[in-house]
PDB file of C-alpha atoms in Angstrom:
ATOM      1  CA  MET A   1     -37.131 -92.490 -58.238  1.00 51.00           C
ATOM      2  CA  ARG A   2     -38.960 -89.403 -57.052  1.00 51.00           C
ATOM      3  CA  GLU A   3     -38.048 -85.907 -58.114  1.00 54.00           C
ATOM      4  CA  ALA A   4     -36.974 -83.532 -55.408  1.00 54.00           C
ATOM      5  CA  ARG A   5     -39.382 -80.625 -55.346  1.00 55.00           C
ATOM      6  CA  PRO A   6     -38.250 -77.396 -53.765  1.00 55.00           C
ATOM      7  CA  GLY A   7     -40.244 -76.438 -50.705  1.00 53.00           C
ATOM      8  CA  PRO A   8     -41.847 -73.090 -50.114  1.00 59.00           C
ATOM      9  CA  ALA A   9     -39.444 -70.227 -49.691  1.00 59.00           C
ATOM     10  CA  GLY A  10     -39.198 -68.707 -46.258  1.00 63.00           C
ATOM     11  CA  PRO A  11     -38.383 -69.776 -42.729  1.00 73.00           C
ATOM     12  CA  ARG A  12     -38.828 -73.463 -41.947  1.00 70.00           C
ATOM     13  CA  LEU A  13     -40.023 -74.878 -38.672  1.00 62.00           C
ATOM     14  CA  PRO A  14     -37.471 -76.902 -36.729  1.00 71.00           C
ATOM     15  CA  ASN A  15     -37.760 -80.635 -37.214  1.00 76.00           C
ATOM     16  CA  PRO A  16     -35.109 -82.229 -35.006  1.00 84.00           C
ATOM     17  CA  ARG A  17     -34.900 -85.986 -34.618  1.00 89.00           C
ATOM     18  CA  LEU A  18     -34.091 -86.852 -31.020  1.00 92.00           C
ATOM     19  CA  THR A  19     -32.996 -90.230 -29.726  1.00 93.00           C
ATOM     20  CA  GLY A  20     -34.864 -91.791 -26.822  1.00 92.00           C
ATOM     21  CA  LEU A  21     -32.319 -90.363 -24.376  1.00 94.00           C
ATOM     22  CA  GLY A  22     -32.301 -87.023 -26.155  1.00 94.00           C
ATOM     23  CA  SER A  23     -36.078 -86.765 -25.966  1.00 95.00           C
ATOM     24  CA  GLY A  24     -35.929 -87.508 -22.240  1.00 95.00           C
ATOM     25  CA  LEU A  25     -33.295 -84.839 -21.700  1.00 96.00           C
ATOM     26  CA  PHE A  26     -35.204 -82.358 -23.863  1.00 96.00           C
ATOM     27  CA  CYS A  27     -38.516 -82.726 -22.070  1.00 96.00           C
ATOM     28  CA  ALA A  28     -36.968 -82.927 -18.574  1.00 97.00           C
ATOM     29  CA  GLY A  29     -34.912 -79.797 -19.227  1.00 97.00           C
ATOM     30  CA  ALA A  30     -37.829 -77.977 -20.819  1.00 97.00           C
ATOM     31  CA  MET A  31     -40.177 -78.858 -17.957  1.00 97.00           C
ATOM     32  CA  PHE A  32     -37.644 -77.810 -15.329  1.00 97.00           C
ATOM     33  CA  LEU A  33     -37.137 -74.456 -17.059  1.00 98.00           C
ATOM     34  CA  LEU A  34     -40.899 -73.994 -17.465  1.00 97.00           C
ATOM     35  CA  GLY A  35     -41.367 -74.893 -13.788  1.00 97.00           C
ATOM     36  CA  CYS A  36     -38.825 -72.234 -12.805  1.00 97.00           C
ATOM     37  CA  LEU A  37     -40.521 -69.749 -15.116  1.00 97.00           C
ATOM     38  CA  ASP A  38     -43.898 -70.605 -13.579  1.00 96.00           C
ATOM     39  CA  GLN A  39     -42.420 -70.068 -10.117  1.00 95.00           C
ATOM     40  CA  LEU A  40     -41.042 -66.657 -11.078  1.00 96.00           C
ATOM     41  CA  LEU A  41     -43.955 -65.291 -13.100  1.00 96.00           C
ATOM     42  CA  PHE A  42     -47.054 -66.957 -11.672  1.00 94.00           C
ATOM     43  CA  GLY A  43     -46.072 -67.852  -8.110  1.00 92.00           C
ATOM     44  CA  ALA A  44     -45.901 -71.611  -8.788  1.00 91.00           C
ATOM     45  CA  SER A  45     -49.363 -72.071 -10.309  1.00 94.00           C
ATOM     46  CA  PRO A  46     -49.969 -75.796 -10.833  1.00 93.00           C
ATOM     47  CA  THR A  47     -52.564 -75.060 -13.530  1.00 95.00           C
ATOM     48  CA  VAL A  48     -50.122 -72.977 -15.559  1.00 96.00           C
ATOM     49  CA  TYR A  49     -47.535 -75.726 -15.162  1.00 97.00           C
ATOM     50  CA  GLY A  50     -50.028 -78.328 -16.385  1.00 96.00           C
ATOM     51  CA  VAL A  51     -50.977 -76.243 -19.414  1.00 97.00           C
ATOM     52  CA  LEU A  52     -47.290 -75.754 -20.261  1.00 97.00           C
ATOM     53  CA  PHE A  53     -46.783 -79.524 -20.043  1.00 98.00           C
ATOM     54  CA  LEU A  54     -49.103 -80.203 -22.993  1.00 97.00           C
ATOM     55  CA  PRO A  55     -47.010 -78.552 -25.762  1.00 97.00           C
ATOM     56  CA  VAL A  56     -43.879 -80.223 -24.404  1.00 97.00           C
ATOM     57  CA  CYS A  57     -45.679 -83.569 -24.716  1.00 97.00           C
ATOM     58  CA  VAL A  58     -46.635 -82.853 -28.319  1.00 96.00           C
ATOM     59  CA  LEU A  59     -43.151 -81.659 -29.283  1.00 95.00           C
ATOM     60  CA  THR A  60     -41.499 -84.641 -27.636  1.00 95.00           C
ATOM     61  CA  ALA A  61     -43.815 -87.067 -29.440  1.00 94.00           C
ATOM     62  CA  LEU A  62     -43.204 -85.357 -32.783  1.00 93.00           C
ATOM     63  CA  TRP A  63     -39.450 -84.801 -32.497  1.00 93.00           C
ATOM     64  CA  VAL A  64     -38.310 -88.251 -31.341  1.00 94.00           C
ATOM     65  CA  ARG A  65     -36.804 -90.481 -34.044  1.00 91.00           C
ATOM     66  CA  ASP A  66     -39.016 -93.092 -35.676  1.00 87.00           C
ATOM     67  CA  GLY A  67     -37.030 -95.968 -34.175  1.00 85.00           C
ATOM     68  CA  ASP A  68     -37.232 -94.520 -30.650  1.00 91.00           C
ATOM     69  CA  VAL A  69     -40.798 -93.234 -30.866  1.00 90.00           C
ATOM     70  CA  LEU A  70     -42.136 -95.580 -28.179  1.00 90.00           C
ATOM     71  CA  SER A  71     -39.866 -94.004 -25.566  1.00 93.00           C
ATOM     72  CA  ALA A  72     -41.717 -90.660 -25.598  1.00 92.00           C
ATOM     73  CA  PRO A  73     -44.679 -91.690 -23.389  1.00 94.00           C
ATOM     74  CA  VAL A  74     -42.212 -93.243 -20.931  1.00 95.00           C
ATOM     75  CA  VAL A  75     -40.033 -90.166 -20.397  1.00 96.00           C
ATOM     76  CA  LEU A  76     -42.887 -87.656 -20.113  1.00 96.00           C
ATOM     77  CA  PRO A  77     -44.042 -88.573 -16.578  1.00 96.00           C
ATOM     78  CA  ILE A  78     -40.419 -88.425 -15.423  1.00 96.00           C
ATOM     79  CA  ALA A  79     -40.059 -84.963 -16.965  1.00 97.00           C
ATOM     80  CA  PHE A  80     -43.322 -83.862 -15.333  1.00 97.00           C
ATOM     81  CA  ALA A  81     -41.927 -84.823 -11.924  1.00 96.00           C
ATOM     82  CA  VAL A  82     -38.576 -83.126 -12.590  1.00 96.00           C
ATOM     83  CA  GLY A  83     -40.269 -79.902 -13.636  1.00 96.00           C
ATOM     84  CA  LEU A  84     -42.630 -80.024 -10.674  1.00 95.00           C
ATOM     85  CA  LEU A  85     -39.708 -79.573  -8.245  1.00 92.00           C
ATOM     86  CA  PRO A  86     -39.638 -75.755  -8.469  1.00 92.00           C
ATOM     87  CA  VAL A  87     -43.451 -75.554  -8.512  1.00 92.00           C
ATOM     88  CA  ALA A  88     -44.181 -77.883  -5.581  1.00 90.00           C
ATOM     89  CA  ASP A  89     -44.897 -76.400  -2.167  1.00 84.00           C
ATOM     90  CA  SER A  90     -42.017 -76.887   0.193  1.00 79.00           C
ATOM     91  CA  GLY A  91     -42.484 -76.896   3.919  1.00 77.00           C
ATOM     92  CA  GLY A  92     -38.743 -76.567   4.384  1.00 80.00           C
ATOM     93  CA  GLY A  93     -35.999 -79.097   4.051  1.00 85.00           C
ATOM     94  CA  LEU A  94     -35.743 -82.217   1.965  1.00 87.00           C
ATOM     95  CA  PHE A  95     -38.758 -83.932   3.545  1.00 91.00           C
ATOM     96  CA  GLY A  96     -40.962 -80.886   2.954  1.00 90.00           C
ATOM     97  CA  ARG A  97     -39.851 -80.698  -0.699  1.00 89.00           C
ATOM     98  CA  LEU A  98     -40.532 -84.412  -1.149  1.00 90.00           C
ATOM     99  CA  MET A  99     -44.004 -84.110   0.380  1.00 93.00           C
ATOM    100  CA  GLY A 100     -44.739 -81.120  -1.865  1.00 92.00           C
ATOM    101  CA  LEU A 101     -43.658 -83.151  -4.884  1.00 93.00           C
ATOM    102  CA  VAL A 102     -45.871 -86.109  -3.936  1.00 94.00           C
ATOM    103  CA  THR A 103     -48.811 -83.776  -3.283  1.00 93.00           C
ATOM    104  CA  GLY A 104     -48.237 -82.010  -6.602  1.00 93.00           C
ATOM    105  CA  LEU A 105     -48.132 -85.313  -8.470  1.00 94.00           C
ATOM    106  CA  ALA A 106     -51.366 -86.419  -6.792  1.00 95.00           C
ATOM    107  CA  THR A 107     -53.274 -83.188  -7.375  1.00 94.00           C
ATOM    108  CA  GLN A 108     -52.021 -82.603 -10.922  1.00 95.00           C
ATOM    109  CA  ALA A 109     -52.471 -86.176 -12.164  1.00 96.00           C
ATOM    110  CA  GLY A 110     -55.048 -85.047 -14.725  1.00 96.00           C
ATOM    111  CA  TRP A 111     -52.493 -82.914 -16.558  1.00 97.00           C
ATOM    112  CA  LEU A 112     -49.937 -85.713 -16.326  1.00 96.00           C
ATOM    113  CA  TYR A 113     -52.309 -88.363 -17.690  1.00 97.00           C
ATOM    114  CA  GLY A 114     -53.745 -86.028 -20.330  1.00 97.00           C
ATOM    115  CA  GLY A 115     -50.369 -84.991 -21.721  1.00 97.00           C
ATOM    116  CA  THR A 116     -49.085 -88.543 -21.690  1.00 96.00           C
ATOM    117  CA  LEU A 117     -52.255 -89.710 -23.451  1.00 97.00           C
ATOM    118  CA  VAL A 118     -51.894 -87.060 -26.174  1.00 96.00           C
ATOM    119  CA  ALA A 119     -48.268 -88.071 -26.707  1.00 96.00           C
ATOM    120  CA  GLY A 120     -49.218 -91.755 -26.690  1.00 95.00           C
ATOM    121  CA  VAL A 121     -51.808 -91.246 -29.429  1.00 96.00           C
ATOM    122  CA  LEU A 122     -49.320 -89.280 -31.552  1.00 95.00           C
ATOM    123  CA  VAL A 123     -46.646 -91.901 -30.993  1.00 94.00           C
ATOM    124  CA  LEU A 124     -48.932 -94.791 -31.931  1.00 93.00           C
ATOM    125  CA  ALA A 125     -50.029 -92.995 -35.102  1.00 93.00           C
ATOM    126  CA  ARG A 126     -46.409 -92.320 -36.044  1.00 91.00           C
ATOM    127  CA  ARG A 127     -45.460 -95.915 -35.304  1.00 89.00           C
ATOM    128  CA  VAL A 128     -48.267 -97.301 -37.483  1.00 90.00           C
ATOM    129  CA  LEU A 129     -47.240 -95.030 -40.360  1.00 89.00           C
ATOM    130  CA  TRP A 130     -43.589 -96.024 -39.918  1.00 84.00           C
ATOM    131  CA  VAL A 131     -44.377 -99.759 -39.957  1.00 86.00           C
ATOM    132  CA  ARG A 132     -46.621 -99.376 -43.023  1.00 86.00           C
ATOM    133  CA  GLY A 133     -43.887 -97.440 -44.800  1.00 82.00           C
ATOM    134  CA  ARG A 134     -41.296-100.097 -44.048  1.00 80.00           C
ATOM    135  CA  ARG A 135     -43.603-102.872 -45.272  1.00 81.00           C
ATOM    136  CA  GLY A 136     -44.229-100.967 -48.505  1.00 72.00           C
ATOM    137  CA  HIS A 137     -40.508-100.639 -49.210  1.00 67.00           C
ATOM    138  CA  GLY A 138     -39.510-104.134 -48.029  1.00 59.00           C
TER     139      GLY A 138
END
């Protein structure tokens, strides 16, 4: 049995454990809010939106529970599209908004693929460590 050692005194960083659904809701909500913030502060800059997507990818990959860790790379592209709604150019009406969304997804694919790749690497590393830990205790 291991002894419990007290951690360093002071404020601790949050370390939530989200389910697969919770991680999807977290990153979709965060990306939508960041998209609205980008619209207000930067006039809907796709580059700013893409840069803001990267930390959300990392946090989602780190905060999802070990058992649901493989869901993180799946929900991130959905969240990217949800958050792109306020950023996308709209020519007016539903069709214009839809065309702006499709154009935004096509032109910002590098940010989408890059963030999903970063999260995928983190998720695979976490999964390997989790499987090794379970084998060691089983």
